[in-house]
Amino acid sequence: MLRQASRLLARRPILAARTRAFSTDLSAADQTADAAFADAWNKVIPNMDPPKTPLSFMQPRPPTPSSIPSKLTVNFVLPYASELATKEIDMVIVPATTGQMGVLPGHVATIAELKPGVLSVHEGNEVTKYFVSSGFVFIHANSFADIIAVEAVPLDRLDANLVQKGLAEFTSKLSSATTDLEKAETQIGVDVHSALNSALTG
Amino acid sequence: MASNAAVPFWRAAGMTYITYSNICANLVRNCLKGPYKTEALTREKVHFSISKWTDGKPEKPTLRSDSPEE
């Protein structure tokens, strides 16, 4: 078995040399895959149309333009609703774990985890702010951004009293927490409530 | 490559990201005003129906609606 190892290892470079296409450049590739299937289908069942494969329903992502586009296209989705769907905006500021990150058209492709904080969408002169509980933002090279969050509420739906109460409650629990898990939970509580607090006051 | 540098505190305490994310979402929902809060609480509910299978046949399913906490 080990005698074969050197032969197998020699095969590796060939695979590595073939570069993988980015998903943004795939539009030509899936056409050929469907065409082969369609041919085979038509040979066997000429009367019926071939069924559509999932690939044909998906719109390929627009390729990266050579010059920076003027608007950022944003998809802001929650598990139960789609807040913004391919909306063209000027800038979005996301609360990444590494700090508030401003995303403009032409931003470098990034994946960022979000911390509880304020997400603001800037379109012309209007700014829409949401409080996001946590999630991710995927910024693609072609100025598309996908923001996914579990909960996102406009700031005016938050009750300041409940936030203060929660903050006080969790801060006091922090000293009395015993197990690691409890400490983590109370720390999360403190983080979320202080973020809520600064969102409402700041 | 770099080993697990600076794991977040919840990961160090044995919590998964999903648990963390759900806890954050629940805390935010609990701070909502009036009618928004009630509709958010309905969103939180998780219902699932479990049926055990024996000899290739499902037994009577039980309906559970645990609150989606860890």
PDB file of N, CA, C and O in Angstrom, chain A residues 14-47:
ATOM      1  N   ILE A  14      -1.544  17.582 -10.266  1.00  0.00           N
ATOM      2  CA  ILE A  14      -2.401  17.807 -11.441  1.00  0.00           C
ATOM      3  C   ILE A  14      -3.739  18.399 -10.994  1.00  0.00           C
ATOM      4  O   ILE A  14      -4.271  19.300 -11.607  1.00  0.00           O
ATOM      5  N   LEU A  15      -4.273  17.872  -9.877  1.00  0.00           N
ATOM      6  CA  LEU A  15      -5.554  18.390  -9.403  1.00  0.00           C
ATOM      7  C   LEU A  15      -5.391  19.818  -8.903  1.00  0.00           C
ATOM      8  O   LEU A  15      -6.226  20.664  -9.135  1.00  0.00           O
ATOM      9  N   ALA A  16      -4.270  20.067  -8.212  1.00  0.00           N
ATOM     10  CA  ALA A  16      -4.081  21.394  -7.643  1.00  0.00           C
ATOM     11  C   ALA A  16      -3.911  22.434  -8.738  1.00  0.00           C
ATOM     12  O   ALA A  16      -4.267  23.589  -8.566  1.00  0.00           O
ATOM     13  N   ALA A  17      -3.377  22.017  -9.893  1.00  0.00           N
ATOM     14  CA  ALA A  17      -3.096  22.987 -10.943  1.00  0.00           C
ATOM     15  C   ALA A  17      -4.376  23.501 -11.590  1.00  0.00           C
ATOM     16  O   ALA A  17      -4.436  24.609 -12.082  1.00  0.00           O
ATOM     17  N   ARG A  18      -5.442  22.657 -11.532  1.00  0.00           N
ATOM     18  CA  ARG A  18      -6.691  23.109 -12.152  1.00  0.00           C
ATOM     19  C   ARG A  18      -7.374  24.081 -11.202  1.00  0.00           C
ATOM     20  O   ARG A  18      -7.798  23.718 -10.122  1.00  0.00           O
ATOM     21  N   THR A  19      -7.457  25.354 -11.572  1.00  0.00           N
ATOM     22  CA  THR A  19      -8.022  26.328 -10.624  1.00  0.00           C
ATOM     23  C   THR A  19      -9.545  26.223 -10.607  1.00  0.00           C
ATOM     24  O   THR A  19     -10.165  25.931 -11.609  1.00  0.00           O
ATOM     25  N   ARG A  20     -10.122  26.486  -9.458  1.00  0.00           N
ATOM     26  CA  ARG A  20     -11.566  26.418  -9.316  1.00  0.00           C
ATOM     27  C   ARG A  20     -12.150  27.773  -9.710  1.00  0.00           C
ATOM     28  O   ARG A  20     -11.634  28.806  -9.339  1.00  0.00           O
ATOM     29  N   ALA A  21     -13.255  27.732 -10.408  1.00  0.00           N
ATOM     30  CA  ALA A  21     -13.898  28.992 -10.780  1.00  0.00           C
ATOM     31  C   ALA A  21     -14.637  29.554  -9.575  1.00  0.00           C
ATOM     32  O   ALA A  21     -15.130  28.822  -8.746  1.00  0.00           O
ATOM     33  N   PHE A  22     -14.716  30.855  -9.475  1.00  0.00           N
ATOM     34  CA  PHE A  22     -15.533  31.488  -8.442  1.00  0.00           C
ATOM     35  C   PHE A  22     -16.993  31.349  -8.837  1.00  0.00           C
ATOM     36  O   PHE A  22     -17.317  31.238 -10.001  1.00  0.00           O
ATOM     37  N   SER A  23     -17.859  31.410  -7.869  1.00  0.00           N
ATOM     38  CA  SER A  23     -19.277  31.264  -8.180  1.00  0.00           C
ATOM     39  C   SER A  23     -19.759  32.410  -9.057  1.00  0.00           C
ATOM     40  O   SER A  23     -20.726  32.283  -9.778  1.00  0.00           O
ATOM     41  N   THR A  24     -19.082  33.551  -9.016  1.00  0.00           N
ATOM     42  CA  THR A  24     -19.531  34.669  -9.828  1.00  0.00           C
ATOM     43  C   THR A  24     -19.298  34.412 -11.315  1.00  0.00           C
ATOM     44  O   THR A  24     -19.901  35.041 -12.157  1.00  0.00           O
ATOM     45  N   ASP A  25     -18.407  33.467 -11.643  1.00  0.00           N
ATOM     46  CA  ASP A  25     -18.113  33.243 -13.058  1.00  0.00           C
ATOM     47  C   ASP A  25     -18.772  32.009 -13.606  1.00  0.00           C
ATOM     48  O   ASP A  25     -18.400  31.507 -14.642  1.00  0.00           O
ATOM     49  N   LEU A  26     -19.767  31.466 -12.898  1.00  0.00           N
ATOM     50  CA  LEU A  26     -20.277  30.151 -13.269  1.00  0.00           C
ATOM     51  C   LEU A  26     -21.324  30.159 -14.361  1.00  0.00           C
ATOM     52  O   LEU A  26     -21.767  29.127 -14.790  1.00  0.00           O
ATOM     53  N   SER A  27     -21.769  31.319 -14.814  1.00  0.00           N
ATOM     54  CA  SER A  27     -22.968  31.347 -15.664  1.00  0.00           C
ATOM     55  C   SER A  27     -22.846  30.460 -16.888  1.00  0.00           C
ATOM     56  O   SER A  27     -23.786  29.803 -17.285  1.00  0.00           O
ATOM     57  N   ALA A  28     -21.666  30.390 -17.509  1.00  0.00           N
ATOM     58  CA  ALA A  28     -21.543  29.563 -18.710  1.00  0.00           C
ATOM     59  C   ALA A  28     -21.561  28.083 -18.367  1.00  0.00           C
ATOM     60  O   ALA A  28     -22.118  27.273 -19.101  1.00  0.00           O
ATOM     61  N   ALA A  29     -20.989  27.730 -17.224  1.00  0.00           N
ATOM     62  CA  ALA A  29     -20.773  26.320 -16.892  1.00  0.00           C
ATOM     63  C   ALA A  29     -22.076  25.559 -16.749  1.00  0.00           C
ATOM     64  O   ALA A  29     -22.223  24.459 -17.267  1.00  0.00           O
ATOM     65  N   ASP A  30     -23.064  26.137 -16.045  1.00  0.00           N
ATOM     66  CA  ASP A  30     -24.240  25.305 -15.785  1.00  0.00           C
ATOM     67  C   ASP A  30     -25.104  25.142 -17.029  1.00  0.00           C
ATOM     68  O   ASP A  30     -25.917  24.239 -17.100  1.00  0.00           O
ATOM     69  N   GLN A  31     -24.912  25.999 -18.035  1.00  0.00           N
ATOM     70  CA  GLN A  31     -25.677  25.799 -19.260  1.00  0.00           C
ATOM     71  C   GLN A  31     -25.323  24.464 -19.906  1.00  0.00           C
ATOM     72  O   GLN A  31     -26.187  23.743 -20.387  1.00  0.00           O
ATOM     73  N   THR A  32     -24.036  24.146 -19.941  1.00  0.00           N
ATOM     74  CA  THR A  32     -23.624  22.912 -20.616  1.00  0.00           C
ATOM     75  C   THR A  32     -24.115  21.691 -19.850  1.00  0.00           C
ATOM     76  O   THR A  32     -24.505  20.698 -20.451  1.00  0.00           O
ATOM     77  N   ALA A  33     -24.116  21.771 -18.530  1.00  0.00           N
ATOM     78  CA  ALA A  33     -24.561  20.620 -17.740  1.00  0.00           C
ATOM     79  C   ALA A  33     -26.022  20.315 -18.060  1.00  0.00           C
ATOM     80  O   ALA A  33     -26.402  19.171 -18.269  1.00  0.00           O
ATOM     81  N   ASP A  34     -26.842  21.354 -18.133  1.00  0.00           N
ATOM     82  CA  ASP A  34     -28.254  21.147 -18.421  1.00  0.00           C
ATOM     83  C   ASP A  34     -28.453  20.635 -19.838  1.00  0.00           C
ATOM     84  O   ASP A  34     -29.333  19.834 -20.101  1.00  0.00           O
ATOM     85  N   ALA A  35     -27.638  21.091 -20.765  1.00  0.00           N
ATOM     86  CA  ALA A  35     -27.809  20.695 -22.170  1.00  0.00           C
ATOM     87  C   ALA A  35     -27.586  19.193 -22.346  1.00  0.00           C
ATOM     88  O   ALA A  35     -28.331  18.520 -23.052  1.00  0.00           O
ATOM     89  N   ALA A  36     -26.601  18.650 -21.659  1.00  0.00           N
ATOM     90  CA  ALA A  36     -26.311  17.211 -21.761  1.00  0.00           C
ATOM     91  C   ALA A  36     -27.496  16.404 -21.238  1.00  0.00           C
ATOM     92  O   ALA A  36     -27.912  15.413 -21.836  1.00  0.00           O
ATOM     93  N   PHE A  37     -28.047  16.858 -20.093  1.00  0.00           N
ATOM     94  CA  PHE A  37     -29.191  16.161 -19.517  1.00  0.00           C
ATOM     95  C   PHE A  37     -30.382  16.261 -20.458  1.00  0.00           C
ATOM     96  O   PHE A  37     -31.106  15.283 -20.679  1.00  0.00           O
ATOM     97  N   ALA A  38     -30.586  17.463 -21.014  1.00  0.00           N
ATOM     98  CA  ALA A  38     -31.729  17.659 -21.910  1.00  0.00           C
ATOM     99  C   ALA A  38     -31.633  16.750 -23.129  1.00  0.00           C
ATOM    100  O   ALA A  38     -32.636  16.180 -23.571  1.00  0.00           O
ATOM    101  N   ASP A  39     -30.428  16.587 -23.657  1.00  0.00           N
ATOM    102  CA  ASP A  39     -30.236  15.703 -24.816  1.00  0.00           C
ATOM    103  C   ASP A  39     -30.606  14.270 -24.472  1.00  0.00           C
ATOM    104  O   ASP A  39     -31.346  13.609 -25.211  1.00  0.00           O
ATOM    105  N   ALA A  40     -30.072  13.807 -23.337  1.00  0.00           N
ATOM    106  CA  ALA A  40     -30.332  12.424 -22.935  1.00  0.00           C
ATOM    107  C   ALA A  40     -31.828  12.214 -22.714  1.00  0.00           C
ATOM    108  O   ALA A  40     -32.389  11.186 -23.085  1.00  0.00           O
ATOM    109  N   TRP A  41     -32.478  13.193 -22.118  1.00  0.00           N
ATOM    110  CA  TRP A  41     -33.912  13.096 -21.852  1.00  0.00           C
ATOM    111  C   TRP A  41     -34.679  13.014 -23.157  1.00  0.00           C
ATOM    112  O   TRP A  41     -35.581  12.187 -23.313  1.00  0.00           O
ATOM    113  N   ASN A  42     -34.325  13.907 -24.093  1.00  0.00           N
ATOM    114  CA  ASN A  42     -35.096  13.951 -25.333  1.00  0.00           C
ATOM    115  C   ASN A  42     -34.969  12.671 -26.141  1.00  0.00           C
ATOM    116  O   ASN A  42     -35.877  12.296 -26.879  1.00  0.00           O
ATOM    117  N   LYS A  43     -33.845  11.977 -25.972  1.00  0.00           N
ATOM    118  CA  LYS A  43     -33.671  10.706 -26.691  1.00  0.00           C
ATOM    119  C   LYS A  43     -34.671   9.671 -26.185  1.00  0.00           C
ATOM    120  O   LYS A  43     -35.208   8.880 -26.940  1.00  0.00           O
ATOM    121  N   VAL A  44     -34.898   9.697 -24.881  1.00  0.00           N
ATOM    122  CA  VAL A  44     -35.750   8.665 -24.280  1.00  0.00           C
ATOM    123  C   VAL A  44     -37.219   9.089 -24.307  1.00  0.00           C
ATOM    124  O   VAL A  44     -38.097   8.302 -24.632  1.00  0.00           O
ATOM    125  N   ILE A  45     -37.474  10.346 -23.940  1.00  0.00           N
ATOM    126  CA  ILE A  45     -38.862  10.820 -23.862  1.00  0.00           C
ATOM    127  C   ILE A  45     -38.992  12.081 -24.699  1.00  0.00           C
ATOM    128  O   ILE A  45     -38.912  13.192 -24.179  1.00  0.00           O
ATOM    129  N   PRO A  46     -39.178  11.955 -26.000  1.00  0.00           N
ATOM    130  CA  PRO A  46     -39.196  13.165 -26.827  1.00  0.00           C
ATOM    131  C   PRO A  46     -40.435  14.037 -26.642  1.00  0.00           C
ATOM    132  O   PRO A  46     -40.416  15.220 -26.953  1.00  0.00           O
ATOM    133  N   ASN A  47     -41.509  13.451 -26.090  1.00  0.00           N
ATOM    134  CA  ASN A  47     -42.742  14.233 -26.031  1.00  0.00           C
ATOM    135  C   ASN A  47     -42.792  15.212 -24.868  1.00  0.00           C
ATOM    136  O   ASN A  47     -43.495  16.209 -24.930  1.00  0.00           O
TER     137      ASN A  47
END
